[in-house]
Coordinates of C-alpha atoms in Angstrom, one line a residue:
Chain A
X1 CA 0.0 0.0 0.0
X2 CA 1.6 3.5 -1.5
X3 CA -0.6 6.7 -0.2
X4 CA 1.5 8.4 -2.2
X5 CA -0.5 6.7 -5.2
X6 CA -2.8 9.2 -7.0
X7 CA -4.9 6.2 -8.5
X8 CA -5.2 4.8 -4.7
X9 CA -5.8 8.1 -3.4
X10 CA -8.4 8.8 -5.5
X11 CA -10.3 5.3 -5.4
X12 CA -10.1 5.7 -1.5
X13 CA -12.1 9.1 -1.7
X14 CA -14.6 7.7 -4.9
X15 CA -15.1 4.8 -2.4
X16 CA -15.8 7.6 0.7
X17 CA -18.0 9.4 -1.2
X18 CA -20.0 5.9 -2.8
X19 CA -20.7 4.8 0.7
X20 CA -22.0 7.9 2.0
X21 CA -23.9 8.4 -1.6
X22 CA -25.8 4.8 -0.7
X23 CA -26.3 5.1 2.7
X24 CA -28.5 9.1 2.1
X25 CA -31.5 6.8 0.4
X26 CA -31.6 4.0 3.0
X27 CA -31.6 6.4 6.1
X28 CA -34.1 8.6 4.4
X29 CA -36.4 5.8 4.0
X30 CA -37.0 5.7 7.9
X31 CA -36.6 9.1 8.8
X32 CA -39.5 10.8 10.3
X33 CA -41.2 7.5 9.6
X34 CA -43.7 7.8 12.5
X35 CA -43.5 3.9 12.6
X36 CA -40.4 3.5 13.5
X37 CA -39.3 1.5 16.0
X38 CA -36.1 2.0 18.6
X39 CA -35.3 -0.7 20.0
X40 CA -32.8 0.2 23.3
X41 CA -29.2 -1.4 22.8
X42 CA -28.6 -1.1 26.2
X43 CA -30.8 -2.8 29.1
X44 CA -29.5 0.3 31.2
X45 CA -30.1 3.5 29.1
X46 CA -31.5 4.8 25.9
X47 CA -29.9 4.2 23.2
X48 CA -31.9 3.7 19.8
X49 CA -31.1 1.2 17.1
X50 CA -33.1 1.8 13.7
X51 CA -33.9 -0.4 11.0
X52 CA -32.1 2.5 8.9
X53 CA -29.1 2.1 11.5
X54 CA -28.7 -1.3 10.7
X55 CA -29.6 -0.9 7.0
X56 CA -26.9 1.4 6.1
X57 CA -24.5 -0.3 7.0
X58 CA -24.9 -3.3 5.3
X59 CA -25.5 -1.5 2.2
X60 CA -21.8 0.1 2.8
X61 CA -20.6 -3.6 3.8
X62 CA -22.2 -4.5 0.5
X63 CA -19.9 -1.8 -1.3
X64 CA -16.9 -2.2 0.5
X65 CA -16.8 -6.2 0.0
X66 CA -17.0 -5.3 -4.1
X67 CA -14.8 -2.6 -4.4
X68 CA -12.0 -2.7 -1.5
X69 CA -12.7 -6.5 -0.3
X70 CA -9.3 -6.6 0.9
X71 CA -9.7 -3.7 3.5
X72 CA -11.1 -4.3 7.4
X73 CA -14.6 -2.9 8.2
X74 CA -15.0 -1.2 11.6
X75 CA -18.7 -0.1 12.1
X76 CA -20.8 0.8 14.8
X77 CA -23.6 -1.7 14.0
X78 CA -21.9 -5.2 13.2
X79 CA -18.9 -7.0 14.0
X80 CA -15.5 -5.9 12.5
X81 CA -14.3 -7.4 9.8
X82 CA -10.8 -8.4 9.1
X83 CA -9.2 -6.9 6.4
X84 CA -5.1 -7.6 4.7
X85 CA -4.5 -4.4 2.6
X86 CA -3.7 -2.5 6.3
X87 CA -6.8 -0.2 5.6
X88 CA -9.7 0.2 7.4
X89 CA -12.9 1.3 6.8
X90 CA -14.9 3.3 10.0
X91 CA -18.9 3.5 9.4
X92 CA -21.1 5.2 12.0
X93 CA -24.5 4.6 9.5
X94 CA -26.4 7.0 11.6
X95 CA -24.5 9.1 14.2
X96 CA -26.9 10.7 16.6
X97 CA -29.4 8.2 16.8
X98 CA -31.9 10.0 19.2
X99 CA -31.6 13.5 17.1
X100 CA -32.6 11.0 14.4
X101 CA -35.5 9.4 15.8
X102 CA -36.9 12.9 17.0
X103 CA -36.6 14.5 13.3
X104 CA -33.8 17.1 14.0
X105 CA -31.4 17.1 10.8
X106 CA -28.5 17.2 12.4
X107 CA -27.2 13.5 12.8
X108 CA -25.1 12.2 10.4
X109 CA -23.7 9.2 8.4
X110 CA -19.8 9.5 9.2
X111 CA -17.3 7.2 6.8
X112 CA -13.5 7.3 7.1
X113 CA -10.9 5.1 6.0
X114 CA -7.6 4.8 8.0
X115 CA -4.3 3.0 7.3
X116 CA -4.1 2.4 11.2
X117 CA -4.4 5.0 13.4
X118 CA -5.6 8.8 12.5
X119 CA -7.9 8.6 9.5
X120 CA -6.5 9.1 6.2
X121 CA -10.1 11.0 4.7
X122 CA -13.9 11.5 6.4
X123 CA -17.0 12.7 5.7
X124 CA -20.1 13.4 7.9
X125 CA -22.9 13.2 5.8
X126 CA -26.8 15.2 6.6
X127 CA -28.8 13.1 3.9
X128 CA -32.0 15.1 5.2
X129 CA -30.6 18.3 4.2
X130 CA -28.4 17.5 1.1
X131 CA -24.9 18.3 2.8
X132 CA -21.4 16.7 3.0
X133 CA -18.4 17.6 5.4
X134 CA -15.6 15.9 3.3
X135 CA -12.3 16.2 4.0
X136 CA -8.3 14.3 3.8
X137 CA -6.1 13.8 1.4
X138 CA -5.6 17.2 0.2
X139 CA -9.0 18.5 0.1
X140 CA -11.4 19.9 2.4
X141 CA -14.7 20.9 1.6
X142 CA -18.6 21.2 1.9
X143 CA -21.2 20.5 -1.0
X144 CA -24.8 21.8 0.6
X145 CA -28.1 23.5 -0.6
X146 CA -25.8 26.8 -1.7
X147 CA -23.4 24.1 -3.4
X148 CA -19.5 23.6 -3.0
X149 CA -17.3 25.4 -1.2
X150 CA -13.8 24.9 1.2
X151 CA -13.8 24.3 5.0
X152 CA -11.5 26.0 6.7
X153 CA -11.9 26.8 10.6
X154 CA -12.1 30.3 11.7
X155 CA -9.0 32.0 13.7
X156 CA -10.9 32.0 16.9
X157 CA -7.9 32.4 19.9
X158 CA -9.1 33.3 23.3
X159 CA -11.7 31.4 24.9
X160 CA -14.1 34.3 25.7
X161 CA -14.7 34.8 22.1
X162 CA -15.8 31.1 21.3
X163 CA -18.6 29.3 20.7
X164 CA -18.6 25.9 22.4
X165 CA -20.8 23.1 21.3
X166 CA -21.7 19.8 22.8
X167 CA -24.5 17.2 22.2
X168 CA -26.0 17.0 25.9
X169 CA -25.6 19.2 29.1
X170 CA -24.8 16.0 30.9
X171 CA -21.4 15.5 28.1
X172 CA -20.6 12.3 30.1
X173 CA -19.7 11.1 33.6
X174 CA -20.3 14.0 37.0
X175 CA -16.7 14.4 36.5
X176 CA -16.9 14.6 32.7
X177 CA -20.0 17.2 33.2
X178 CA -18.4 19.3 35.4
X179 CA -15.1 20.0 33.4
X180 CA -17.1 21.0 30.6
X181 CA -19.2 23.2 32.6
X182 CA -15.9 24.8 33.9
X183 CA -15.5 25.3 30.1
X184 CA -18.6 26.7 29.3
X185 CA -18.4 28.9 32.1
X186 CA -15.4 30.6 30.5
X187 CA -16.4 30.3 26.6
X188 CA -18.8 33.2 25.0
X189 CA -21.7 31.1 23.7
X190 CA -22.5 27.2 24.8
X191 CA -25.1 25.0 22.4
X192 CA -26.2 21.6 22.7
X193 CA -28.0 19.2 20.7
X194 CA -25.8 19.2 17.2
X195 CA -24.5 15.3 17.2
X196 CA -21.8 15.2 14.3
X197 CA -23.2 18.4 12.7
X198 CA -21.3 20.4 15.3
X199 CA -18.0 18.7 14.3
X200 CA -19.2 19.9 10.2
X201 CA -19.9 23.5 12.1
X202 CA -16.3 24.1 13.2
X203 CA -14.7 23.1 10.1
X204 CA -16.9 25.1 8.3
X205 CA -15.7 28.0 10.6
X206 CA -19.0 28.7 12.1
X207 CA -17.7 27.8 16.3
X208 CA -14.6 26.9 17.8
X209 CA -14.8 24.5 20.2
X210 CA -16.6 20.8 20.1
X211 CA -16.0 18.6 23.4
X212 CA -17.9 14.9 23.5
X213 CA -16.9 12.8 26.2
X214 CA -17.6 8.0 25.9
X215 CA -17.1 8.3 22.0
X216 CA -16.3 5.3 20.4
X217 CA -13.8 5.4 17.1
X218 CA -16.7 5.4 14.5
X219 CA -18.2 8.3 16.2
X220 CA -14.9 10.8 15.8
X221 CA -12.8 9.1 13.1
X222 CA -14.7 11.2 10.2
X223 CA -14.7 14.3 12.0
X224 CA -11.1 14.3 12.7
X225 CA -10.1 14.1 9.4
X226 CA -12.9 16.8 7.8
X227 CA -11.6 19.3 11.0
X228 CA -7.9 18.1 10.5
X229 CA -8.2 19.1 6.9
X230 CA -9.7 22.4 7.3
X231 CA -7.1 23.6 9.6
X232 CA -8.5 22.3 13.1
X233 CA -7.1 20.4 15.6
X234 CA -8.9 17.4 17.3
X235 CA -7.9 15.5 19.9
X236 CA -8.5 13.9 23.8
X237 CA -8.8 16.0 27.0
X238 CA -5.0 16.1 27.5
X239 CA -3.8 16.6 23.4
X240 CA -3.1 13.0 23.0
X241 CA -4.9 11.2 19.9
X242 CA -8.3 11.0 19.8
X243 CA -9.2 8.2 16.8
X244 CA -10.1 5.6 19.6
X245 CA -12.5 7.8 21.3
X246 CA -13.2 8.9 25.0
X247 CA -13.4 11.7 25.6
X248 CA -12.9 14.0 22.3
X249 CA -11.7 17.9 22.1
X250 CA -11.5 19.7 18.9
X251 CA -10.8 23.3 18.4
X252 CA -10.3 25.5 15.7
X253 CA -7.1 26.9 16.9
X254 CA -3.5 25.8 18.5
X255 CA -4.5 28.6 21.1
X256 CA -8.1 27.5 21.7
X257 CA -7.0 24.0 22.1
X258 CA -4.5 24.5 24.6
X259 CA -6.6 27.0 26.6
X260 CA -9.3 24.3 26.5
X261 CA -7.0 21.5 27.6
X262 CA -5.8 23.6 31.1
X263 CA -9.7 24.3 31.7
X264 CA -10.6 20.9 31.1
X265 CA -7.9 19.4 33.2
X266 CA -9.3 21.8 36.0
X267 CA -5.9 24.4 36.1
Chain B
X1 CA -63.4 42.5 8.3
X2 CA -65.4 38.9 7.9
X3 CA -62.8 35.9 8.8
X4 CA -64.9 33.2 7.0
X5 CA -64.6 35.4 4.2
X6 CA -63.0 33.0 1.7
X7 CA -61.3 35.7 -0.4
X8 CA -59.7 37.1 2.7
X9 CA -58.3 33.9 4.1
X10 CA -56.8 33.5 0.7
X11 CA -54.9 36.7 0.8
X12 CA -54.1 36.2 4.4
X13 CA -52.5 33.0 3.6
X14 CA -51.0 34.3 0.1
X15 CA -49.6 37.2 2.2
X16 CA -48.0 35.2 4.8
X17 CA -45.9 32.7 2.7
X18 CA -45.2 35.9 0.0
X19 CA -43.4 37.5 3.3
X20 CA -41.8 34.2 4.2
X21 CA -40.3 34.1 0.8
X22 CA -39.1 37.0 0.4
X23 CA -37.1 36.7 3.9
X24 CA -35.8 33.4 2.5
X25 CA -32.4 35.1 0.7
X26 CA -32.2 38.0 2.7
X27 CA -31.1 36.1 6.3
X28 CA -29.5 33.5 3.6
X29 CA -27.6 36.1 2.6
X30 CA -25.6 36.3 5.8
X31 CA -25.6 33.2 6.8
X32 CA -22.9 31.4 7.2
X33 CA -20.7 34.6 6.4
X34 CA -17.6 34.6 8.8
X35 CA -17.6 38.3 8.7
X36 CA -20.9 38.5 10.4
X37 CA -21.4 40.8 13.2
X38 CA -23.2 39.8 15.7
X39 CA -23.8 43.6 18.0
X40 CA -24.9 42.7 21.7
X41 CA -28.4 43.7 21.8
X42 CA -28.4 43.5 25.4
X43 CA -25.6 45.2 27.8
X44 CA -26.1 42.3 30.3
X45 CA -26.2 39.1 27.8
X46 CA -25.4 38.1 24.7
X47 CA -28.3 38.8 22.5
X48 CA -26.7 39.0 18.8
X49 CA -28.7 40.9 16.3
X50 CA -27.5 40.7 12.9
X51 CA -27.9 42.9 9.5
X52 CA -29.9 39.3 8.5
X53 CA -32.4 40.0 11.3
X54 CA -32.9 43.8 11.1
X55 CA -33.1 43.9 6.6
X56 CA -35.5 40.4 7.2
X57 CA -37.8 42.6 8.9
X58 CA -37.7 45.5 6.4
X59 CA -38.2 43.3 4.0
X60 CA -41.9 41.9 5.3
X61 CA -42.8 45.2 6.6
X62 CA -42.0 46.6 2.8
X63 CA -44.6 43.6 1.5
X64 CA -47.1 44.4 4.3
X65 CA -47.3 48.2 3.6
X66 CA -47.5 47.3 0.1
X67 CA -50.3 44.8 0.2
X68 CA -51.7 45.0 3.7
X69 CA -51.1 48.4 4.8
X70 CA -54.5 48.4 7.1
X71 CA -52.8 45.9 9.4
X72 CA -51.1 46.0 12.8
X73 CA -47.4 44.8 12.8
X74 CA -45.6 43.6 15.7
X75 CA -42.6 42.7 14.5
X76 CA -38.8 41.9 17.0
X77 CA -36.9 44.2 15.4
X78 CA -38.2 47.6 14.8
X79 CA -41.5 49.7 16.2
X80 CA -45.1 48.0 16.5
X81 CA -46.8 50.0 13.9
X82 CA -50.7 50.3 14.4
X83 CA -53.3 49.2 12.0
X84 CA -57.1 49.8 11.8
X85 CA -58.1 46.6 10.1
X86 CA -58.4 44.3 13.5
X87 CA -55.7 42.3 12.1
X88 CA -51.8 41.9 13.0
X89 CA -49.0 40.4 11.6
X90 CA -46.2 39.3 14.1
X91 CA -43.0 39.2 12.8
X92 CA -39.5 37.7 14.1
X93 CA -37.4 37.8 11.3
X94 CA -35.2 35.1 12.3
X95 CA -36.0 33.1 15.6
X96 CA -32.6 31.9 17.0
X97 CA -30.1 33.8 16.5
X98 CA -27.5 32.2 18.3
X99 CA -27.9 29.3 16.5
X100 CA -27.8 31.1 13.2
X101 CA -24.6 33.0 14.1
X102 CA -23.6 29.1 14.7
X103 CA -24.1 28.0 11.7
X104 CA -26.7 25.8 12.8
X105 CA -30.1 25.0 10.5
X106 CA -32.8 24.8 12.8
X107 CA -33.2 29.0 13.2
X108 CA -36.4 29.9 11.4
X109 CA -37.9 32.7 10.1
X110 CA -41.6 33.0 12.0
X111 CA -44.3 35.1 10.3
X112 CA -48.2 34.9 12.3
X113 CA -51.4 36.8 11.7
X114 CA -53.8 37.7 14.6
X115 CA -57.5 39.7 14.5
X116 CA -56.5 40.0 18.1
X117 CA -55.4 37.4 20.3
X118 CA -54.2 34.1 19.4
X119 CA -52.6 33.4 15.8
X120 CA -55.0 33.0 13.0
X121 CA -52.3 31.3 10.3
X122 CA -48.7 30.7 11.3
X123 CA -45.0 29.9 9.4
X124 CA -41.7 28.7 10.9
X125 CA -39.4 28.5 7.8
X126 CA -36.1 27.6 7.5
X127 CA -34.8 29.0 4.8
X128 CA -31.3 27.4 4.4
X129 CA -32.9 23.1 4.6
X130 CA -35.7 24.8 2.2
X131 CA -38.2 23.5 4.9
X132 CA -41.8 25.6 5.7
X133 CA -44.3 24.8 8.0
X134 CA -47.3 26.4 8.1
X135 CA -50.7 26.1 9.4
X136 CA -54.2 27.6 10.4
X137 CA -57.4 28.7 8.9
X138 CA -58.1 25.1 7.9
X139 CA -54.6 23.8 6.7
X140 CA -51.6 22.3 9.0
X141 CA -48.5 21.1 6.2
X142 CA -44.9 20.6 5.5
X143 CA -43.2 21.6 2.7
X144 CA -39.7 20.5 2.6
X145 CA -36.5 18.5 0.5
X146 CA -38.7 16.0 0.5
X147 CA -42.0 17.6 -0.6
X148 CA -45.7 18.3 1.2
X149 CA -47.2 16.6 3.2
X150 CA -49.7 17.1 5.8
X151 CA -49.0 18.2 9.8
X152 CA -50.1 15.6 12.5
X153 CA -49.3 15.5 15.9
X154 CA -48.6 12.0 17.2
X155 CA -51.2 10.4 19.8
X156 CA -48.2 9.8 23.1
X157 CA -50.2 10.0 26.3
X158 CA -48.0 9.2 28.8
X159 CA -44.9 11.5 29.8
X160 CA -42.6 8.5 30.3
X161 CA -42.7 8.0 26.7
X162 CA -42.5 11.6 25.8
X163 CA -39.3 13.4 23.9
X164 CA -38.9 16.8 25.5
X165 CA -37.2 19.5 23.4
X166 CA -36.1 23.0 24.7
X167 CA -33.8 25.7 23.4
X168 CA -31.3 26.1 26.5
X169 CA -30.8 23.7 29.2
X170 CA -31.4 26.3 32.0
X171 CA -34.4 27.2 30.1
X172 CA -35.1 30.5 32.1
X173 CA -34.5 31.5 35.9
X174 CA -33.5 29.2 38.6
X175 CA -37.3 28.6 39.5
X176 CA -38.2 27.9 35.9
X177 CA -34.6 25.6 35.2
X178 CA -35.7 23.8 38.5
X179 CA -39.0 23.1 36.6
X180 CA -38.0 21.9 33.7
X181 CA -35.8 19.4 35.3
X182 CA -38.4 17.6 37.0
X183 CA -40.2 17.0 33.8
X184 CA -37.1 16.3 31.9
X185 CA -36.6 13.5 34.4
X186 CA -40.2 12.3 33.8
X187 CA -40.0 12.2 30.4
X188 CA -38.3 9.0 28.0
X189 CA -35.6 11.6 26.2
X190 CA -34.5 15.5 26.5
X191 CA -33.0 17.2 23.7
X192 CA -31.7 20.9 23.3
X193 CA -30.8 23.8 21.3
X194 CA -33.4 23.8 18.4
X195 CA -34.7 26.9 18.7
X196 CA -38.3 27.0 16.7
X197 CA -37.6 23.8 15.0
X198 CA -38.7 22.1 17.4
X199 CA -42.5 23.4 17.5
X200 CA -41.9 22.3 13.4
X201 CA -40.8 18.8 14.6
X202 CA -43.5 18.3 17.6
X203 CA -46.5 19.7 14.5
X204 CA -45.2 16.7 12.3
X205 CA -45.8 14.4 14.7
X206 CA -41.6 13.8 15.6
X207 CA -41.6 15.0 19.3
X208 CA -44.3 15.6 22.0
X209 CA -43.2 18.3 24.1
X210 CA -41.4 22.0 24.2
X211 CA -41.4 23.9 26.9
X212 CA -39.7 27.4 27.2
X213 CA -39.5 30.5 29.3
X214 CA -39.3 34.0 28.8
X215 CA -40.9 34.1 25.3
X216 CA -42.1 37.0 23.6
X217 CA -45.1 37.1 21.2
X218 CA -43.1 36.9 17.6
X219 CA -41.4 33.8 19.6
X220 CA -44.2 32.0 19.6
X221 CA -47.2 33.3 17.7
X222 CA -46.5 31.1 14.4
X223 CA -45.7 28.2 16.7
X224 CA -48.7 27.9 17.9
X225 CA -51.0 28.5 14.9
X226 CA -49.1 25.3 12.8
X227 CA -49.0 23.5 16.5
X228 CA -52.5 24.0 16.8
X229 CA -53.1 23.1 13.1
X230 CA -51.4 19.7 13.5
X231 CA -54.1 18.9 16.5
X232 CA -51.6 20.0 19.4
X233 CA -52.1 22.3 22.0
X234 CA -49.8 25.4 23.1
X235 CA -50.9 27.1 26.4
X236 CA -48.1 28.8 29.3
X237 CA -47.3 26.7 32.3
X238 CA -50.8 26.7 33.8
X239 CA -52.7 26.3 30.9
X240 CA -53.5 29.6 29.9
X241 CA -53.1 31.7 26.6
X242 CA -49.5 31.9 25.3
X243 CA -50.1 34.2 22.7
X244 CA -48.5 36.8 25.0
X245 CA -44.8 34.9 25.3
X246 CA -43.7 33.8 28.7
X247 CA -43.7 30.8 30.0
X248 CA -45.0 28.1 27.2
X249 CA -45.3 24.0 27.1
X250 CA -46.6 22.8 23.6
X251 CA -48.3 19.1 23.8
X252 CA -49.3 16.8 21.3
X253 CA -52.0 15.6 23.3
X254 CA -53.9 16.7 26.4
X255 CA -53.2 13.8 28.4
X256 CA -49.7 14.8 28.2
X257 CA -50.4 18.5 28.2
X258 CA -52.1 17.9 31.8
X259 CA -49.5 15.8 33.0
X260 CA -46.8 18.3 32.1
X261 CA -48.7 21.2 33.8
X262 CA -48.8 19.0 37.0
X263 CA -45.0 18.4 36.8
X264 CA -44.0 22.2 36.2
X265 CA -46.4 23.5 38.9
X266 CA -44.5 21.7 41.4
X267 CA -47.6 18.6 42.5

């Protein structure tokens, strides 16, 4: 395996863009179906599974084992599968599964493709609304209602002049909670609710900061390489990598970040 | 002026969606421009106005002196201007504006029409999805990417199985945060931060509650005409009129309605 290849390079992103193209009718077909049902994946919590959860990614297993059969799968809704070419594919179908079951159109389909480690190229995909994050390899850019046009995060560098987004209140564990509400305390404007769209939202230079806490790989991999590629700078609570997941920081700035990091940490 | 004249509803309705239209590429026009300023509307909070918000307005209140210039308007932005026709148009040019400086698309443009009192014929649109809600005077629909269809609330009964939307997590003051919270832990899931989206997503039948504090009436005049369209309810935290702002819970049912009354009051 050569990154370096042009030909590779650019199979990897037509393959990106082919999963996310097939998974926008499959998750459409359940959303804001008033039938739909969500099962809970966890006997202690709420945590919907869809139909469409599930559907998608098979239909981007079904891609993947024509086009790159050689390459491991790691998705959020089946088991992983092995791969040989030391390329792995990381599928959340639908990230933000309650936002989806409650009609908001801001969850996502993520895809990214790493060759171990930090993702090579990522999209976060808002089928609903007809607009792609897309970003690695070179490019970085969003395709939406108003058409195409780069990401590139905005200059944002002291804390009191950010915007800081997170999906709920809560972010994670007491501890968890109460570091980000230390953050929020210190940042110019706090939202909630966004799921993956927040992660699209920075690159796009919209806000600054994005802090998640109990992610899992497939929920960050794609927006670490769109944010990476439009400038920003994503990693855990202490600036070590963040493509396993836990507890997630991204920032749209070297200063931000760091900032971020001390008030997290609880300096 | 004769309300069940036919003609009249007509041109109410025609009038409505003509202003709604026309605020469509004027708060697109800034959106999502990264040299937006946002001025602080409010010396002790952060209250951004944009140009988006203040030319939105001048651009329905050019329409209404143009083809309704007998009517009231009440609009966020500039002066109420009186009318001698018995009828008012409430205005907020765009509703959520922190979420619009964010780069979020769930802000909406909200255009209602009174003959005193509560709405007659509301919109919520959001111009940048392409998505309109609208309802009243006999018709409750969504028109969005996907095309129209009609508004329904869904049938939930019981607040254990409810999903509870507001805007901010502390919702108001302390008393009013405090109140929320009890119902949010009554209720099957809690989201945030979609501004008047979410009275779109409870009218199509996605959600089943929104409560919010410290309304005004352009906040929540539209709402409740297409809430009330879709066969929901909108009353404040007692069950009184919310045409006025305040305090406001919008149910899809009144079993539900009456059971998150109880809950806020406290029993």
């Amino acid at each position: 395996m050569d990154l370096s290849d042009q030909a590779l390079r650019a199979e990897l992103m037509a393959t990106a863009h082919a999963l996310a193209d097939a998974a926008r009718p499959v998750t459409l077909a359940h959303f804001r179906d008033m039938a739909l049902s969500a099962d809970s994946k966890l006997t202690d919590g709420f945590d919907p599974v869809t139909e469409a959860d599930r559907a998608a990614e098979t239909v981007m297993r079904d891609l993947l084992a024509r086009y790159r059969p050689f390459d491991a799968i790691l998705g959020e809704e089946q088991d992983y599968r092995p791969g040989s070419s030391g390329l792995t594919w990381v599928l959340d179908p639908i990230d933000g599964t309650r936002g989806y079951i409650s009609g908001t159109p801001t969850w996502g389909v993520l895809v990214a493709v790493n060759a171990g480690g930090a993702p090579l190229y990522g999209i976060i995909d808002q089928p609903y609304i007809g607009e792609r994050f897309a970003g690695g390899l070179g490019e970085a850019w969003l395709k939406g209602p108003r058409g195409r046009r780069p990401l590139k995060v905005r200059r944002t560098r002291s804390l009191d002049m950010a915007t800081l987004f997170t999906t709920f209140p809560e972010v994670g564990s007491d501890d968890e909670g109460a570091a980000f509400r230390r953050l929020a305390g210190r940042a110019r404007l706090t939202r909630y609710g966004m799921d993956c769209y927040a992660y699209g939202l920075l690159a796009a230079g919209q806000i600054d900061l994005v802090v998640e806490a109990g992610l899992k790989p497939y929920d960050i991999q794609a927006p670490i390489a769109v944010i990476e590629a439009a400038g920003g700078i994503v990693t855990d609570w202490r600036g070590g990598p963040a493509h396993d997941g836990g507890r997630v920081l991204a920032a749209a700035t070297p200063e931000l970040h760091a900032q971020a990091c001390e008030v997290l940490a609880g300096h």
